[in-house]
Coordinates of C-alpha atoms in Angstrom, one line a residue:
Chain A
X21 CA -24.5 10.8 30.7
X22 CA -28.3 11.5 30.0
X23 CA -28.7 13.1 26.2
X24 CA -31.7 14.0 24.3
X25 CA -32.7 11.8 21.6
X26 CA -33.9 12.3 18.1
X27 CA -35.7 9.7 15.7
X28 CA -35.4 9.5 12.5
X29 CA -32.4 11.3 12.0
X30 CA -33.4 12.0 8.4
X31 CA -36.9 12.0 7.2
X32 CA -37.8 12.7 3.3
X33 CA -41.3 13.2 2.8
X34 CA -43.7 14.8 -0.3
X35 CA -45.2 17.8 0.1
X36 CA -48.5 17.9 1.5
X37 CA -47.5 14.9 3.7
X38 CA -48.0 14.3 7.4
X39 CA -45.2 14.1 9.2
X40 CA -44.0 13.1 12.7
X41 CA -40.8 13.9 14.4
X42 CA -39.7 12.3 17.5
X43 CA -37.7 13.1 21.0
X44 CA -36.8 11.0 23.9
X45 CA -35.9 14.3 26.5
X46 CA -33.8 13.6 29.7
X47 CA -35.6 11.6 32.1
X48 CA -37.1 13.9 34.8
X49 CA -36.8 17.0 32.7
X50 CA -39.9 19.3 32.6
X51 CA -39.7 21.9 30.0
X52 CA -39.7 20.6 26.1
X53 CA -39.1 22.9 23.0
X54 CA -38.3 22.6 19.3
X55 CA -36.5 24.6 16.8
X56 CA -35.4 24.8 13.4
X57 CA -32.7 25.7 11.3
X58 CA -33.0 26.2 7.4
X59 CA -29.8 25.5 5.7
X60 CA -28.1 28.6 5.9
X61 CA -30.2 30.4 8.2
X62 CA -29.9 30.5 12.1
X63 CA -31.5 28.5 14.7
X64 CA -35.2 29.7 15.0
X65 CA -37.1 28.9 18.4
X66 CA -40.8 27.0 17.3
X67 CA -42.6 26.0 20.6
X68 CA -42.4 25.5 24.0
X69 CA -44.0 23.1 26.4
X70 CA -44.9 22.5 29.7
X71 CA -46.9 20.8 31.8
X72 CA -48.6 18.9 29.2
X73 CA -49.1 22.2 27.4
X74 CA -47.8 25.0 25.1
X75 CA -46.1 28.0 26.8
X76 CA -44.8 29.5 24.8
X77 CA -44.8 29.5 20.4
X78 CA -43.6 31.7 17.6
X79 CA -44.9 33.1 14.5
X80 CA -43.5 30.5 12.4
X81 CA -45.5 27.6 14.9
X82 CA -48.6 27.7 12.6
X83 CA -52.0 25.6 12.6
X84 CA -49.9 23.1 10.5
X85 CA -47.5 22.7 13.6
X86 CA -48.5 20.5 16.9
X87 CA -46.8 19.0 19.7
X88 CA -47.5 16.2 22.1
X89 CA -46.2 14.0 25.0
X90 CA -47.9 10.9 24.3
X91 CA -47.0 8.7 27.0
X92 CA -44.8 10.3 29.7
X93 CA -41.3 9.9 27.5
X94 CA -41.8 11.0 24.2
X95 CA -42.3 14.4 23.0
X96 CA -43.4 14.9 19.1
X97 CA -43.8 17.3 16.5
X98 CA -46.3 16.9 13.9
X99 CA -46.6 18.9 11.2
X100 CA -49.6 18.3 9.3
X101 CA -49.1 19.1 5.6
X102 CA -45.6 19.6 4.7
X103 CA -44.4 22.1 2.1
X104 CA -41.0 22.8 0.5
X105 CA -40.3 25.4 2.8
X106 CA -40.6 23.0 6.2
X107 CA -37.3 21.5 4.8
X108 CA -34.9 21.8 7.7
X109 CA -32.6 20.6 10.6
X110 CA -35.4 20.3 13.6
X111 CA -33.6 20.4 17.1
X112 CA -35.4 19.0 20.1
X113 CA -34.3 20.7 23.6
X114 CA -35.0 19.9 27.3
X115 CA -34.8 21.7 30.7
X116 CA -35.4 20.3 34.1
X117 CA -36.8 22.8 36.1
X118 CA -37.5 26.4 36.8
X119 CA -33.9 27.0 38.5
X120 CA -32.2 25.7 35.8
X121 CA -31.8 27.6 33.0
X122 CA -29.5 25.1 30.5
X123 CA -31.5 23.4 27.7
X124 CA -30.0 20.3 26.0
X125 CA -30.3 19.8 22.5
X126 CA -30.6 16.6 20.4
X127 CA -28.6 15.7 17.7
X128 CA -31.5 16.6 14.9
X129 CA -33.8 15.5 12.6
X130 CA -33.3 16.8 8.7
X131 CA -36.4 16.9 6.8
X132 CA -36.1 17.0 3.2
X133 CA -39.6 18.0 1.5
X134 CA -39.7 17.0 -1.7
Chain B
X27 CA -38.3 40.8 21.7
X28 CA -34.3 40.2 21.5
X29 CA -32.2 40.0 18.8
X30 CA -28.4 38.7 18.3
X31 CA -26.4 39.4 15.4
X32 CA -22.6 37.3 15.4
X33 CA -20.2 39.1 13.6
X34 CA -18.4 37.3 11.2
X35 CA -20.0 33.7 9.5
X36 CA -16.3 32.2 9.5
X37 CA -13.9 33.2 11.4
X38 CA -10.1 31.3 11.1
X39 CA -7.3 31.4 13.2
X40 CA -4.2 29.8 13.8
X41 CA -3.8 26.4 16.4
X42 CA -2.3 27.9 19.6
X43 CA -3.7 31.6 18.6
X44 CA -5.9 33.4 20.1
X45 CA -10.0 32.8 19.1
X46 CA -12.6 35.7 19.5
X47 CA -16.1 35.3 18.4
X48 CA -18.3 38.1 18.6
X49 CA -21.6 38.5 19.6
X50 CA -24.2 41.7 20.8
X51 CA -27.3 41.3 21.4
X52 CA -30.5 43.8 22.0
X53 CA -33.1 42.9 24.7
X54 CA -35.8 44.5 25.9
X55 CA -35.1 42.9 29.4
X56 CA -32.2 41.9 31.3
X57 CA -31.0 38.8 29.3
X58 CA -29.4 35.3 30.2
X59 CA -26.6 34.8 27.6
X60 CA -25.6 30.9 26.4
X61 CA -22.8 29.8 23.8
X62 CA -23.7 26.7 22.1
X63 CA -21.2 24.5 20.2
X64 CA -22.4 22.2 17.4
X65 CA -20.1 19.7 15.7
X66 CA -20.5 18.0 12.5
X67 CA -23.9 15.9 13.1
X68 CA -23.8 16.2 16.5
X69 CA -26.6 18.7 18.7
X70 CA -25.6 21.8 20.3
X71 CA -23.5 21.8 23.5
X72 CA -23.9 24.2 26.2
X73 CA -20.4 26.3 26.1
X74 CA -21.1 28.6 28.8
X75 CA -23.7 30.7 30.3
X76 CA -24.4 34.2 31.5
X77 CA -27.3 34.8 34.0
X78 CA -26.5 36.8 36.9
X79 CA -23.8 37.7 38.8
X80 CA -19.9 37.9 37.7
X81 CA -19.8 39.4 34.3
X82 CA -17.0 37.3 33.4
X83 CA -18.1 33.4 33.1
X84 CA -15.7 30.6 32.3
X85 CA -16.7 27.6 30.4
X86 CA -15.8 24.0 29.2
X87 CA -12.6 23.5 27.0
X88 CA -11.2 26.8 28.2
X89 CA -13.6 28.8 26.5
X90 CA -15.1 31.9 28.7
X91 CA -17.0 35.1 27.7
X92 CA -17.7 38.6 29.3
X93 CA -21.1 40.2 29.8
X94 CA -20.9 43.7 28.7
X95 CA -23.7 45.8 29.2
X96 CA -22.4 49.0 28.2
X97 CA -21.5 47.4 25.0
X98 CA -24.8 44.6 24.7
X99 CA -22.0 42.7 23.5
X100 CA -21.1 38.5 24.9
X101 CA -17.6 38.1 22.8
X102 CA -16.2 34.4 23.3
X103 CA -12.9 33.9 23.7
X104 CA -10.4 31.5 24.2
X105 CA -6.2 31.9 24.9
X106 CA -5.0 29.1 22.6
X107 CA -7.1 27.3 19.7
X108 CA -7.1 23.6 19.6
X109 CA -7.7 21.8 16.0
X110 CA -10.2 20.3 18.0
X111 CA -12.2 23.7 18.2
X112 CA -12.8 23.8 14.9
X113 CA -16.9 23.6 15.2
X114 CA -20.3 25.7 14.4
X115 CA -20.5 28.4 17.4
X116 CA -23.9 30.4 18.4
X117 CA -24.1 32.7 20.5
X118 CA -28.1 32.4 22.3
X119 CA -30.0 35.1 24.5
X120 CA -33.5 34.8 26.3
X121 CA -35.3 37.2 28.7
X122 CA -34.6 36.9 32.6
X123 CA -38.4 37.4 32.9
X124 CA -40.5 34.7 34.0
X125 CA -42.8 32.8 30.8
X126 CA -41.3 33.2 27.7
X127 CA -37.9 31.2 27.3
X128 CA -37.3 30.4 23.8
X129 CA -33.8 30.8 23.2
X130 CA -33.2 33.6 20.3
X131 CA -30.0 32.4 18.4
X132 CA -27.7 34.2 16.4
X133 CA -26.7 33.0 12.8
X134 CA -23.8 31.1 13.8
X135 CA -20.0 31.3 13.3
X136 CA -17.8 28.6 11.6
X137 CA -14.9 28.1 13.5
X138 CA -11.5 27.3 11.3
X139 CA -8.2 26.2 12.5
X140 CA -5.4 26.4 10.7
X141 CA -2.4 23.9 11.4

């Protein structure tokens, strides 16, 4: 069965690092997002993307925050110069089209800012 | 803007019992309604999902859920609990409009069975 993908499943980093977090979404899906969860807190909704752009973003998807889709398969998030507070489980989703309205999550990356 | 709020961060029952997880939300538009299930280090599973249509949706593993309007309420419920329920559940809402579709989740309820 085709799943989302997420690489590395635990990054640590120093603050004021770059960082890059990685999805493989299901082949022939079209809409990407990420989210977040803080230990403890819920599951907040960061960006969404489509058609080699951003649809959609929240407050919390800052200038420190970007997404790509490099070549076709992989879809990133980069943020730019981490800070204690980035420290959380970061869920990749895909959906495949406009009639569906199921998005399948990844399994998570944790980032630990140290 | 919407908003969920699950009532209840752990909620324990005994196997075979009933299980009722609660969840309203508040939406400015007609919503689409999801249950998500996370196990331990696993990603969040699609449960069940309300869009249009029959209020009363049934999901995988014998879970289903009933749209309440009246009440802005999508309580989860299953007949019998199974150890093997015993997982993370969020209940998720988004607008039916066209655009925005970042799910809004709530904060989660821990699902415990007792033996």
């Amino acid at each position: 069965e085709p799943e989302v993908t997420q690489t590395p499943s635990h990054q640590v980093t120093q603050m004021g690092q770059e960082v890059i977090l990685r999805c493989v979404p299901i082949s022939n899906h079209l809409y990407f997002y990420w989210y977040r969860q803080i230990l403890g807190q819920k599951v907040e909704f960061l960006v969404s993307f489509y058609n080699n752009e951003i649809s959609e973003k929240s407050e919390i998807f800052d200038d420190q925050f970007s997404v790509e889709r490099p070549d076709g398969s992989n879809f990133t998030l980069k943020i730019r110069s981490t800070k204690l507070e980035d420290s959380a489980m970061y869920f990749c989703a895909s959906r495949s089209g406009r009639s569906s309205n199921e998005q399948f999550f990844g399994p998570g990356t944790r980032l630990t800012v140290l | 803007a919407q908003s969920v709020t699950q009532l209840g961060s752990h909620v324990s029952v005994s196997e075979g019992a009933l299980v009722l997880l609660r969840c309203n939300y508040s939406s400015s538009v007609p919503p689409y309604l999801f249950w998500y299930v996370q196990y331990p280090n696993q990603g969040l599973q699609l449960l069940l999902k309300y869009t249009t249509g029959a209020t009363l949706v049934k999901g995988i593993n014998g879970f289903e859920a009933e749209f309440k309007k009246s009440e802005t309420s999508f309580h989860l419920t299953k007949p019998s609990a199974h150890m093997s329920d015993a997982a993370e559940y969020f209940c998720a809402v988004r607008g039916s409009g066209g655009g925005a579709d970042g799910l809004t989740f709530g904060k989660g309820t821990h699902l415990i069975i007792q033996p």
